[in-house]
Coordinates of C-alpha atoms in Angstrom, one line a residue:
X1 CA -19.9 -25.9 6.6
X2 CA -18.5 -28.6 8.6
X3 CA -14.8 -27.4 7.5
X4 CA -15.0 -24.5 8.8
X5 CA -16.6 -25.0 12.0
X6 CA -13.8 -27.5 12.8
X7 CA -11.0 -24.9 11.2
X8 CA -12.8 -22.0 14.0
X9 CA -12.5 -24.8 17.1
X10 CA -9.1 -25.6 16.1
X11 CA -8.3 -22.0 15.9
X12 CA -9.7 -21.0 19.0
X13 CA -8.1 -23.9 20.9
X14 CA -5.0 -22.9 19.9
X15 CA -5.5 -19.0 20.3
X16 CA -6.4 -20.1 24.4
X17 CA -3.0 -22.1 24.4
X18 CA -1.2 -19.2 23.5
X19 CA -3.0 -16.7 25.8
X20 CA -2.4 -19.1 28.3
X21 CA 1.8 -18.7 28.0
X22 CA 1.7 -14.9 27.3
X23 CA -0.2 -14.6 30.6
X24 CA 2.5 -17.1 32.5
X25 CA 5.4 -15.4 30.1
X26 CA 7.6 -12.2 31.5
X27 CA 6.6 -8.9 30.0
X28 CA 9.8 -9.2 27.5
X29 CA 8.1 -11.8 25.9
X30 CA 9.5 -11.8 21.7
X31 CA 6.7 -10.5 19.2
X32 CA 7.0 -13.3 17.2
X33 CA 8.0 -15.9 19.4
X34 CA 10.6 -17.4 17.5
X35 CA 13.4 -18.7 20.1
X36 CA 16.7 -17.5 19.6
X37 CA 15.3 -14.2 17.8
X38 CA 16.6 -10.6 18.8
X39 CA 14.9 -9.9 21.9
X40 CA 12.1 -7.3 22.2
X41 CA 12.2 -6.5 25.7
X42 CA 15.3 -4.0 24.7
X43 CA 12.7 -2.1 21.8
X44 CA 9.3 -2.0 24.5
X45 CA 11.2 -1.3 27.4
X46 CA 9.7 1.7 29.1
X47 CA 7.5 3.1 26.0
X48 CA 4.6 5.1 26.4
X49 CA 1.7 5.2 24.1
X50 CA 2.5 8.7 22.7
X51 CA 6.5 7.1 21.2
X52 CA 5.6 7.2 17.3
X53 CA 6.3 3.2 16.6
X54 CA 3.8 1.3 14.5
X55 CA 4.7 -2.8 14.7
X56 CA 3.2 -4.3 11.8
X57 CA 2.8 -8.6 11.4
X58 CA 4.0 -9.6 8.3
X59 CA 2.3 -12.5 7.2
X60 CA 5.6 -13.9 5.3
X61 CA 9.6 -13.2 5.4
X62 CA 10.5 -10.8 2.3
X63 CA 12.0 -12.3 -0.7
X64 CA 14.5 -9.4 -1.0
X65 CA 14.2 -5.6 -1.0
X66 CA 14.8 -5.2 -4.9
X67 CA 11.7 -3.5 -6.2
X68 CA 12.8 -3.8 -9.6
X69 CA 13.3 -7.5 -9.3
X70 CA 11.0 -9.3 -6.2
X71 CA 7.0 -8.7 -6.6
X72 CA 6.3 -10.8 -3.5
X73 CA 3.7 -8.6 -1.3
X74 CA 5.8 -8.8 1.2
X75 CA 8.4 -7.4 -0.5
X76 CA 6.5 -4.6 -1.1
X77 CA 4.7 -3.3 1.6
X78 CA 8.3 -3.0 3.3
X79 CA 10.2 -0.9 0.1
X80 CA 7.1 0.6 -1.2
X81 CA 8.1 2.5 2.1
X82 CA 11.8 3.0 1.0
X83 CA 11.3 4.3 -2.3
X84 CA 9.4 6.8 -4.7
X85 CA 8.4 7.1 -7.9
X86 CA 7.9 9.3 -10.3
X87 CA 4.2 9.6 -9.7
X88 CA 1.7 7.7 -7.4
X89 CA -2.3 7.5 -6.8
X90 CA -3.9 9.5 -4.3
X91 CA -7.0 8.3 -2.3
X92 CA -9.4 8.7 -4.8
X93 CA -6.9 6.6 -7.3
X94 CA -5.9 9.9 -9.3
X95 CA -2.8 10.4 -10.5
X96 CA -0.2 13.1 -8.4
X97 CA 3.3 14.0 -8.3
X98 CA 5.9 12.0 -6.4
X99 CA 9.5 12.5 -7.4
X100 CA 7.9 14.6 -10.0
X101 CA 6.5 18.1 -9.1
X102 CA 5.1 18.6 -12.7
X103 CA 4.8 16.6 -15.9
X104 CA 3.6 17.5 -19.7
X105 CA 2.6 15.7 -23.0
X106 CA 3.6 17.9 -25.7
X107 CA 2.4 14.8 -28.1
X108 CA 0.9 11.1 -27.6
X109 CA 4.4 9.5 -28.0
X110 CA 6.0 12.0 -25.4
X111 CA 6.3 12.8 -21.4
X112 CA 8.2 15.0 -19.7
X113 CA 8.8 15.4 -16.2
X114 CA 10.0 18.1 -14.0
X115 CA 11.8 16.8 -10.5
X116 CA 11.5 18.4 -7.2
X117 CA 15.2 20.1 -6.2
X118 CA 17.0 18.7 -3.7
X119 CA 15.4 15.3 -2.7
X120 CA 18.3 13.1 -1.1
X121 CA 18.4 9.4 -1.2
X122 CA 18.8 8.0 2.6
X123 CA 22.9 8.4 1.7
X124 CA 22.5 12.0 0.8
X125 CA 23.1 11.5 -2.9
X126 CA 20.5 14.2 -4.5
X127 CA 18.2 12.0 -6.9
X128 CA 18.5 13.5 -10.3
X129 CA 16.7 13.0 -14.0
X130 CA 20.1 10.7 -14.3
X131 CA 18.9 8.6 -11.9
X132 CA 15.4 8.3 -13.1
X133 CA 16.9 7.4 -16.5
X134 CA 19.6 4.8 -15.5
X135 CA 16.2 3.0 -13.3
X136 CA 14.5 2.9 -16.3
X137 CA 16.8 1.5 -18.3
X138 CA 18.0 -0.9 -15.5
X139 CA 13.7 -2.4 -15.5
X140 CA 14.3 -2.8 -19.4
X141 CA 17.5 -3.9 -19.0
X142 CA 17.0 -8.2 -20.2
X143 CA 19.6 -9.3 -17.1
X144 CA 17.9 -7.1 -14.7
X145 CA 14.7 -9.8 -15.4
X146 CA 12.4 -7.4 -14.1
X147 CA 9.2 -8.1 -13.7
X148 CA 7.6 -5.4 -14.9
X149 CA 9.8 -4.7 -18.2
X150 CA 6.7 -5.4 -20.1
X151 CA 5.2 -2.3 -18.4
X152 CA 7.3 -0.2 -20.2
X153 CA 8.3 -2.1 -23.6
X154 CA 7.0 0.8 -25.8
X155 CA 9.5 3.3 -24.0
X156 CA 11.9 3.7 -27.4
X157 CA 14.0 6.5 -25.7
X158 CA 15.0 8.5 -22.4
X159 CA 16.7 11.8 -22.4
X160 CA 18.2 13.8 -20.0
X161 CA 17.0 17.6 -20.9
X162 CA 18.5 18.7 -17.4
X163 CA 19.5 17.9 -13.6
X164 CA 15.6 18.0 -12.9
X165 CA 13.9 17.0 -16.3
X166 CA 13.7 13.6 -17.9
X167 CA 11.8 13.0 -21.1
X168 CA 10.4 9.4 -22.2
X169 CA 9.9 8.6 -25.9
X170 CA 7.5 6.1 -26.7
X171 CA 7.2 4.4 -29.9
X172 CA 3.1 4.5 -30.0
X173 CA 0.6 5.7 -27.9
X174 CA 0.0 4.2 -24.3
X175 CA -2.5 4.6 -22.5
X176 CA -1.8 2.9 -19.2
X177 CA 2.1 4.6 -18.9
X178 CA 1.0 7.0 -16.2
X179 CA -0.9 4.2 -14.4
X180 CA 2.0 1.9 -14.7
X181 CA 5.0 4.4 -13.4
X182 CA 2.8 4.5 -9.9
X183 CA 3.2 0.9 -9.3
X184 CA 5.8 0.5 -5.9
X185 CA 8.2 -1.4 -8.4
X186 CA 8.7 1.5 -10.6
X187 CA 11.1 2.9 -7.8
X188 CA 13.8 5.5 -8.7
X189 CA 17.0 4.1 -7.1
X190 CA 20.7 4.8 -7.1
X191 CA 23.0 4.1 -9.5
X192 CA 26.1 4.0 -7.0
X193 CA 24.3 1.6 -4.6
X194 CA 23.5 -0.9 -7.2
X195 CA 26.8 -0.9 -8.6
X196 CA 28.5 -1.3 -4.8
X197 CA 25.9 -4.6 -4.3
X198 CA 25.4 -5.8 -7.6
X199 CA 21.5 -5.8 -6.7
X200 CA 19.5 -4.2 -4.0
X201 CA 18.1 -7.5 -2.2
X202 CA 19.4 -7.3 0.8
X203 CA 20.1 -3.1 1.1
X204 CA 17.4 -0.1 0.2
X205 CA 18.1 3.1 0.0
X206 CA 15.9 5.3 -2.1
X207 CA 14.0 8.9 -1.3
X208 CA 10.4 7.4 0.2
X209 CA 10.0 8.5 3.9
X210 CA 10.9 5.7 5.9
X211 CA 14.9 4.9 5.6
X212 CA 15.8 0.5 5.9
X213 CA 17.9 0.1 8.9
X214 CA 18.1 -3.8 9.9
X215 CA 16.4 -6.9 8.6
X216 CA 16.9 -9.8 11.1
X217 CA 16.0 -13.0 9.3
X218 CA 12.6 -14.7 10.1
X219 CA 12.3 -11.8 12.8
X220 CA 12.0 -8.2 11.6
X221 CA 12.5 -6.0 9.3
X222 CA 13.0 -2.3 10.9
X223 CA 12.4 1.2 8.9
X224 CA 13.2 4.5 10.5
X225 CA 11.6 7.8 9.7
X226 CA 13.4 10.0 6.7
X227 CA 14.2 13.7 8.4
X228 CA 14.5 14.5 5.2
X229 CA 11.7 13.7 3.1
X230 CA 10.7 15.8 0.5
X231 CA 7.4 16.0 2.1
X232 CA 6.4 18.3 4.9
X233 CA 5.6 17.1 8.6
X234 CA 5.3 13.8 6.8
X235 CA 6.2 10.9 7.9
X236 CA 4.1 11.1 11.7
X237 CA 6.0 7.8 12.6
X238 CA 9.6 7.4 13.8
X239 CA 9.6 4.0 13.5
X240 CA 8.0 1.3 11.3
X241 CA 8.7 -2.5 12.2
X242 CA 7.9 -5.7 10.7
X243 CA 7.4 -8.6 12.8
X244 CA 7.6 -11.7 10.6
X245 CA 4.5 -13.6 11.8
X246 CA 3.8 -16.8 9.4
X247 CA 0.7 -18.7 11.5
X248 CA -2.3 -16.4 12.0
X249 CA -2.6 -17.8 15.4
X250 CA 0.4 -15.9 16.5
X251 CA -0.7 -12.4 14.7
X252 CA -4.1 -12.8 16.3
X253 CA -2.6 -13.2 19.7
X254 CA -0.2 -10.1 19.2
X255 CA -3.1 -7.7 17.9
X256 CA -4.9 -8.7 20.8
X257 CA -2.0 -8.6 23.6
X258 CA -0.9 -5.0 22.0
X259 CA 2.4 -6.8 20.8
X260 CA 1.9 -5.1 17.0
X261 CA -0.3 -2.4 16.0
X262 CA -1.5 -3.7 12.5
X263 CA -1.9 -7.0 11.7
X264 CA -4.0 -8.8 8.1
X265 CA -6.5 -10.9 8.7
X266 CA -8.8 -13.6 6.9
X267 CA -12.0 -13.5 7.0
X268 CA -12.3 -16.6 9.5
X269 CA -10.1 -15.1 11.9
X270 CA -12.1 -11.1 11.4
X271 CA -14.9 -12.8 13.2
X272 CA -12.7 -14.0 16.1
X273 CA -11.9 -10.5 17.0
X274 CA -15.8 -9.1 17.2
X275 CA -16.6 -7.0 20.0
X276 CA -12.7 -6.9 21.2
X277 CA -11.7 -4.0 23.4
X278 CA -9.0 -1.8 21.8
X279 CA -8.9 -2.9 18.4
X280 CA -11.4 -2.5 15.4
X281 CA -10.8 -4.6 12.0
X282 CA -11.5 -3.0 9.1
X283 CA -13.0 -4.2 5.7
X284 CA -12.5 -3.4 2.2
X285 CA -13.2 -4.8 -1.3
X286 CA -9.9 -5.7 -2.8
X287 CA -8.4 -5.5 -6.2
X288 CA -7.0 -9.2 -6.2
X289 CA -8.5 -12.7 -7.3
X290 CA -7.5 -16.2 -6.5
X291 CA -6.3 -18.3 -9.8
X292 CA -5.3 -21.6 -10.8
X293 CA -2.6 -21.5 -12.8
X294 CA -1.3 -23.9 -15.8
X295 CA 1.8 -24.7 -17.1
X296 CA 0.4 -24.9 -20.8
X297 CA 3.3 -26.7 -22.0
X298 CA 2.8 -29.4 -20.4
X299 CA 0.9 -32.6 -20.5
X300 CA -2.4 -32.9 -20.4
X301 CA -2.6 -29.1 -19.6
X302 CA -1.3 -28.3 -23.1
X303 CA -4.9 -29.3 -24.6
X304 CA -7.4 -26.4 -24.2
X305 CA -10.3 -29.2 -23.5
X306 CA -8.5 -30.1 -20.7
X307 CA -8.5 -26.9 -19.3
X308 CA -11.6 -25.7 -20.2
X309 CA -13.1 -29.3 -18.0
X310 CA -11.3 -28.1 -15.3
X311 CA -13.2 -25.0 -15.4
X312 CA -16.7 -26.7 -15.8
X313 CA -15.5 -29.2 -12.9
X314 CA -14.2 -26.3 -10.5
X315 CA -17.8 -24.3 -8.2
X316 CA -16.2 -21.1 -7.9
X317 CA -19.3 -20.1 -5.3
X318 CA -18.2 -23.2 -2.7
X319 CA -14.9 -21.9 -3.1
X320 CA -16.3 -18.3 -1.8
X321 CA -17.7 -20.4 0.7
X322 CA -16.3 -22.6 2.5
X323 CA -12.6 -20.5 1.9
X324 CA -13.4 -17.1 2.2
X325 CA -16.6 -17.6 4.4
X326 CA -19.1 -16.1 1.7
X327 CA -16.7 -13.0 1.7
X328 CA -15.6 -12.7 -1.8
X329 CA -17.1 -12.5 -5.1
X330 CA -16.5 -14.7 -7.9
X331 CA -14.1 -13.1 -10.7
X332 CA -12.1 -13.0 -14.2
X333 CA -8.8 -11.7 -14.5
X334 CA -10.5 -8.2 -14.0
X335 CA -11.3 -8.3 -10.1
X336 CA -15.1 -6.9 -10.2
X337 CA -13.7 -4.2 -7.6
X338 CA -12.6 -2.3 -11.0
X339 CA -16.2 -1.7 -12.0
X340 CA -17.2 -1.6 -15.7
X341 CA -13.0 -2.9 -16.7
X342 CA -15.1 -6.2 -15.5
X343 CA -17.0 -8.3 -17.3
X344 CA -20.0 -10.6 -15.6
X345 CA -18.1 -13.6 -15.4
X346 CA -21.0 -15.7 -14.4
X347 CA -22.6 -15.6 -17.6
X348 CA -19.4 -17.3 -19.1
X349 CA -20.2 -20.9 -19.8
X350 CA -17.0 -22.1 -18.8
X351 CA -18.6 -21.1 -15.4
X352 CA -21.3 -22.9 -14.8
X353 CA -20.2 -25.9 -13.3
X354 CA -21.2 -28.4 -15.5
X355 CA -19.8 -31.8 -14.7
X356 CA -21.6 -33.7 -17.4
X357 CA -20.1 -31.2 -20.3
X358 CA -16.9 -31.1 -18.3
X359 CA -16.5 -35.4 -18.5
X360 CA -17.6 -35.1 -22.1
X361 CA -14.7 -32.8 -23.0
X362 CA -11.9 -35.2 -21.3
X363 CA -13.2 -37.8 -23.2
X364 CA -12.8 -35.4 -26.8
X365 CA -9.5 -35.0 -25.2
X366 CA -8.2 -38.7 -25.2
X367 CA -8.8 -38.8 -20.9
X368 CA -11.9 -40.8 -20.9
X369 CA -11.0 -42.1 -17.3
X370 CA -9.5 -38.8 -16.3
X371 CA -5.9 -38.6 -14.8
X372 CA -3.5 -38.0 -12.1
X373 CA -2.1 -33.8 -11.3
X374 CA -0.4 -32.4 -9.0
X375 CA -1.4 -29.0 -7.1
X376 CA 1.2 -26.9 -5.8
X377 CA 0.6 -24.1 -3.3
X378 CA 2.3 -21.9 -0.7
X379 CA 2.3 -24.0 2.6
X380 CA 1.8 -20.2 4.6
X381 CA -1.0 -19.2 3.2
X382 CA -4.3 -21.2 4.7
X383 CA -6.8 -19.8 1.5
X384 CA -4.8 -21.6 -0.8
X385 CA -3.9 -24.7 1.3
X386 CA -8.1 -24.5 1.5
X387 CA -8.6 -23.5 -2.0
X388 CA -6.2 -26.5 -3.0
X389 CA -8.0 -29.0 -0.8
X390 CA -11.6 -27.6 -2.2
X391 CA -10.3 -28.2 -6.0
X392 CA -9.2 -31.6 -5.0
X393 CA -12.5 -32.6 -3.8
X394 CA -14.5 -30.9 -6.7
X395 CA -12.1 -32.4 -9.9
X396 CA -12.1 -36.1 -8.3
X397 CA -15.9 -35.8 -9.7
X398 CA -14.9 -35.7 -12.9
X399 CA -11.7 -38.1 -12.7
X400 CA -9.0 -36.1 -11.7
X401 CA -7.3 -37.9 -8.9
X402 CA -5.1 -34.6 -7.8
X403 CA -1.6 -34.3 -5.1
X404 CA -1.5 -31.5 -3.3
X405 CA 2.2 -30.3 -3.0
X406 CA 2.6 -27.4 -0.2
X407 CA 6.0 -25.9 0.1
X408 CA 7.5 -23.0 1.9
X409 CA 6.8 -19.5 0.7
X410 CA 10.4 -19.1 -0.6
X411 CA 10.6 -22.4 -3.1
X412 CA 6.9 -21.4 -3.8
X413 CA 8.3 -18.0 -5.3
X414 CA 11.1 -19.8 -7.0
X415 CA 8.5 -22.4 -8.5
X416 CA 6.6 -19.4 -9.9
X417 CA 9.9 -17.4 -11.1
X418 CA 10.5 -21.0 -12.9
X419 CA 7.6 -22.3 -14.4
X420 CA 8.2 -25.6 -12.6
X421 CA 4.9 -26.3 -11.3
X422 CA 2.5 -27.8 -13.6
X423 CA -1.1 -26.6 -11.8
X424 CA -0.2 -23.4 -9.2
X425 CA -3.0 -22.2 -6.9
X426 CA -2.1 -18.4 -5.7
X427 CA -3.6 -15.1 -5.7
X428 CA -2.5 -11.9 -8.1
X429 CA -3.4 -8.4 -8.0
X430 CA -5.5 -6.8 -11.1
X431 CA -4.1 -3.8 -10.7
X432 CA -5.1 -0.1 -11.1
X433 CA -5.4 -0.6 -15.1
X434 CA -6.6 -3.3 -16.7
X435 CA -3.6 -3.4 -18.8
X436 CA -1.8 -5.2 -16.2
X437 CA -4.5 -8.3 -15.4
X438 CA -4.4 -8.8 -19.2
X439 CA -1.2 -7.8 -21.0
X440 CA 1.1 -8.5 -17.7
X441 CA 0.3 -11.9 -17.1
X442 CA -1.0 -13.6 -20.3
X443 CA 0.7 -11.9 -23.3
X444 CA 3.1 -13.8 -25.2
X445 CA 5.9 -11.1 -24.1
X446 CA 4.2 -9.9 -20.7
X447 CA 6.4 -9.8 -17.8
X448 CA 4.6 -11.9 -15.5
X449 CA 3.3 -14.8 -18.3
X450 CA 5.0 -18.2 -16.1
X451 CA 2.4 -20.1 -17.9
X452 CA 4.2 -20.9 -21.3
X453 CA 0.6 -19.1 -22.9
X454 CA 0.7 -17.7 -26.2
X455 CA -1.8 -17.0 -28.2
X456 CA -1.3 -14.1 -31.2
X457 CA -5.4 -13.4 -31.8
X458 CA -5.4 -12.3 -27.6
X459 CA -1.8 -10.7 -27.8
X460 CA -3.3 -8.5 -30.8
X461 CA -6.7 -7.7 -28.2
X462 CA -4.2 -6.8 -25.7
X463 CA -1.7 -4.3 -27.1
X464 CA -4.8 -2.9 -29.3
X465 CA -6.2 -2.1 -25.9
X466 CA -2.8 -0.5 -24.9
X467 CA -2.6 1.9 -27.3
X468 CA -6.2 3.0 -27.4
X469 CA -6.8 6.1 -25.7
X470 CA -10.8 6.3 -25.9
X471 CA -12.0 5.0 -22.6
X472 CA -15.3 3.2 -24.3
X473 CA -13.0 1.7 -27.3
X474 CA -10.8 0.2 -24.3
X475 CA -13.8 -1.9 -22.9
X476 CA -14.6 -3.1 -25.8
X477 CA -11.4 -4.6 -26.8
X478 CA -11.5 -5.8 -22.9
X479 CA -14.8 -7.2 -22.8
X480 CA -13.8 -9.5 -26.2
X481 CA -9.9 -10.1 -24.8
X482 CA -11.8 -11.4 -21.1
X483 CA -13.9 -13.5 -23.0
X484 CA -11.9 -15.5 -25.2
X485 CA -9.2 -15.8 -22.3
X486 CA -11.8 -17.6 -20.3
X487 CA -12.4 -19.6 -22.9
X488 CA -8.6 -20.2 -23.7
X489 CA -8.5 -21.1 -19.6
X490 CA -4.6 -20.6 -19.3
X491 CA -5.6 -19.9 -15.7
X492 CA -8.8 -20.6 -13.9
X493 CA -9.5 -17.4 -11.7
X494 CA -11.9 -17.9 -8.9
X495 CA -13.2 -15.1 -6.6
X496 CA -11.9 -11.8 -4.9
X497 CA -11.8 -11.5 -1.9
X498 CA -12.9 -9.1 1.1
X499 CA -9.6 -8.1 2.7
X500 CA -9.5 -7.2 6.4
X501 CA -7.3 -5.5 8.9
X502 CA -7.2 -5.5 12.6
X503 CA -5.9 -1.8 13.7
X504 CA -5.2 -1.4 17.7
X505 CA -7.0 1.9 18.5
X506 CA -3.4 3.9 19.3
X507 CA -3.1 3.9 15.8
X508 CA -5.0 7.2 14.1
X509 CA -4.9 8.3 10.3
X510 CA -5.1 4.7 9.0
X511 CA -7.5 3.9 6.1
X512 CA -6.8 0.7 4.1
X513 CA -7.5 1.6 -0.2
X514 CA -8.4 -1.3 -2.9
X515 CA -5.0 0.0 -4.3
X516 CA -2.9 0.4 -1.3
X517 CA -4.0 -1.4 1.8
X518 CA -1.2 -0.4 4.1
X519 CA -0.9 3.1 3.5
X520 CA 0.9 4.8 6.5
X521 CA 2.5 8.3 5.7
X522 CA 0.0 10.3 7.6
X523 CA -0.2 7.4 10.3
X524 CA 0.4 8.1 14.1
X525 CA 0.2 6.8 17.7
X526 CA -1.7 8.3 20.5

């Protein structure tokens, strides 16, 4: 309690220091104050509330623009806007037609898809069934790396059957391939820009409805609308712009001054912005948890006792708390937000905060006296500075005598990317099937497994699970493969959170989803 009544008078000292300089500033004043940035002034400069250009504050500089190779979230919410895919979820999480106008399944090992005619990439190459194909193949490709080839390890084949009909051969059943080709990073992109940049970090050009014009490092990033997307009167927006916006301080006092239109918030900073004129924040449950990762192959880690006292040692409730301010729920690697996928993780023993038991099994372990770790986490994200301080606190109990190491957002990406870090505190995404919070991160061969964990009994759960059609069958195989990865403790995952959003009330047609809480194609100004 007494944390975060010192983190809201810090906060709110700071937030009056800054109101103080916008109010003694010129109107030109930069959106994210960064000195010796692009200046503003020249964008604002005589625009009137009707001009359709929504400023967004990205919470952290992108870590490239190739969807098939950078998962970052802020990455994503900027080519998710660039590209399409094949198919993508609608509001009520139901699968529709993207790129695709139509699609059958002649047979459990077979999809075909028909294209919509004519759609252009921004460069006005028409996007073809070769192009869906040579995407494909580029995500499966080994030196592509992507990192979500696993996704799509049981495509066998991909034929060509026409200029607007691509078939995919799988070799056995899947159940989660439709749900998979919606994910952002299944984008359909062009073979001739790839091959002109050898990747697509630092250029986007795809079919979505907002064309990438400029990115200005640790500044913006600025979209433009597509004339000619494939969808009609859509997009409302001409313009789309990122403000890169790493202290919450600065995107609280730029939702408030009208500097940007949209801005995330956490759940400390939602409370700061009660009863503000012009803006309302909105609330929803997300699909994401907060996890401690291990590196598995290392020492002590590599002994499941360890891990499994780290779990006994960590309160998962305190860390709801005193990070999230009671607003999140404690979690598995299925975020309870996905309903029955879930399993009541509080009944788990591993979860009952047992310090006594959790002592006992250091000692089993050859660590009588405990010993010393160190935590790594992104320096840019407060919850998991927090959530990193918490776990300090709560494993000293037991012995532990833990370093926190906080690092830039851009060596903490690399660190994930290459496994360097022996105990990682982050946050993932469960997805929209529970394929990808259990087959994605923790198989032997998943995509996203940086945590040298392999186990064959819980690779067998998982890809059973995959290739099992009947809904009921699913959860079961779930329910047992949650279980026993608790108990195997490659990760300790902690609680999901609420996830907010302040909207300035210029800004109609915006509704935040668990799956996609930026979604602005139907978005305008007034």
């Amino acid at each position: 309690m007494l944390k975060r009544k010192w983190f809201l008078v810090t906060l709110i000292l700071s937030l009056v220091a800054l109101l103080l300089v916008a109010c003694s500033s010129d109107d030109g004043e930069e959106a994210d104050g960064n000195e010796g940035s692009d200046n503003q002034s020249e964008e604002t400069e005589g625009e009137s509330d009707a001009e359709q250009v929504l400023k967004i504050a990205n919470d952290q500089e992108p870590a490239g623009l190739d969807p098939h190779k950078t998962p970052a979230h802020s990455s994503v919410r900027i080519y998710s806007q660039v590209y399409s895919g094949l198919v993508a979820f609608d509001e009520n999480m139901e699968v529709v037609g993207d790129l695709a106008s139509e699609w059958d399944q002649p047979d459990d090992t077979t999809y075909v898809f028909t294209l919509r005619e004519g759609v252009k990439f921004h460069n006005g190459n028409e996007a073809t069934a070769e192009d869906v194909k040579y995407s494909f193949e580029r995500i499966l490709d080994e030196e592509t790396a992507s990192h979500i080839a696993s996704y799509f390890s049981n495509v066998e084949s991909i034929e060509v059957n026409g200029d607007y009909e691509v078939q995919f051969n799988l070799s056995s059943p899947d159940a989660t391939f439709l749900s998979n080709l919606t994910n952002a990073s299944a984008a359909i992109v062009d073979q001739e820009v790839v091959e002109e940049n050898e990747d697509l970090q630092q250029v986007a050009i795809g079919t979505g409805p907002f064309k990438f014009d400029e990115w200005v490092a640790d500044n913006r990033v600025n979209l433009s609308k597509n004339e000619d997307y494939f969808m009609e009167d859509l997009p409302k927006l001409d313009e789309v712009i990122y403000y890169t916006m790493t202290e919450e301080s600065a995107r609280l006092s730029a939702i408030r001054t009208g500097e940007v239109d949209l801005t995330t918030l956490t759940a400390q900073s939602s409370e700061l912005l009660e009863g503000e004129e012009k803006l309302e924040v909105m609330d929803y449950q997300s699909l994401e948890y907060s996890y401690v990762g291990f590196n598995n192959e290392s020492e002590p880690l590599n002994d499941v006792k360890v891990r499994q006292a780290l779990s006994l040692a960590t309160d998962r409730q305190s860390i709801a708390d005193i990070v999230w301010n009671g607003d999140a729920v404690v979690s598995g690697p299925i975020a309870p937000s996905m309903g029955e996928w879930a399993i009541d993780v509080k009944e788990h023993e591993l979860y009952q905060n047992d310090l006594d038991k959790a002592k006992s099994l250091l000692e089993e372990a050859g660590y009588p006296d405990g010993f010393e770790i160190t935590i790594t986490t992104a320096s840019t994200y407060s919850d998991m500075v927090d959530t990193a301080q918490v776990l300090q606190q709560q494993w000293k109990e037991i012995g532990v005598d833990a370093e926190i190491n906080q690092i830039e957002w851009g060596e903490y990406i690399d660190t994930w990317v290459n496994k360097s870090a022996d105990v990682l505190v982050g946050r993932n995404g469960s997805g929209t099937d529970p394929d990808r919070a259990m087959n994605y991160f923790f198989n032997t061969e998943g995509s996203a497994n940086v945590w040298n964990f392999s186990n064959s009994e819980y690779d067998e759960l998982v890809e059973e699970a995959k290739v099992t059609t009947d809904p009921e069958k699913r959860k079961e195989i779930y329910n047992e493969a949650q279980n026993k990865l608790l108990d195997l403790s490659p990760n300790l995952f902690l609680v999901s959170p609420m996830k907010y959003v302040a909207v300035r009330d210029s800004v109609e047609g915006f509704t935040p989803y668990p799956h996609d809480g930026e979604y602005i194609l139907e978005v305008s100004k007034q």
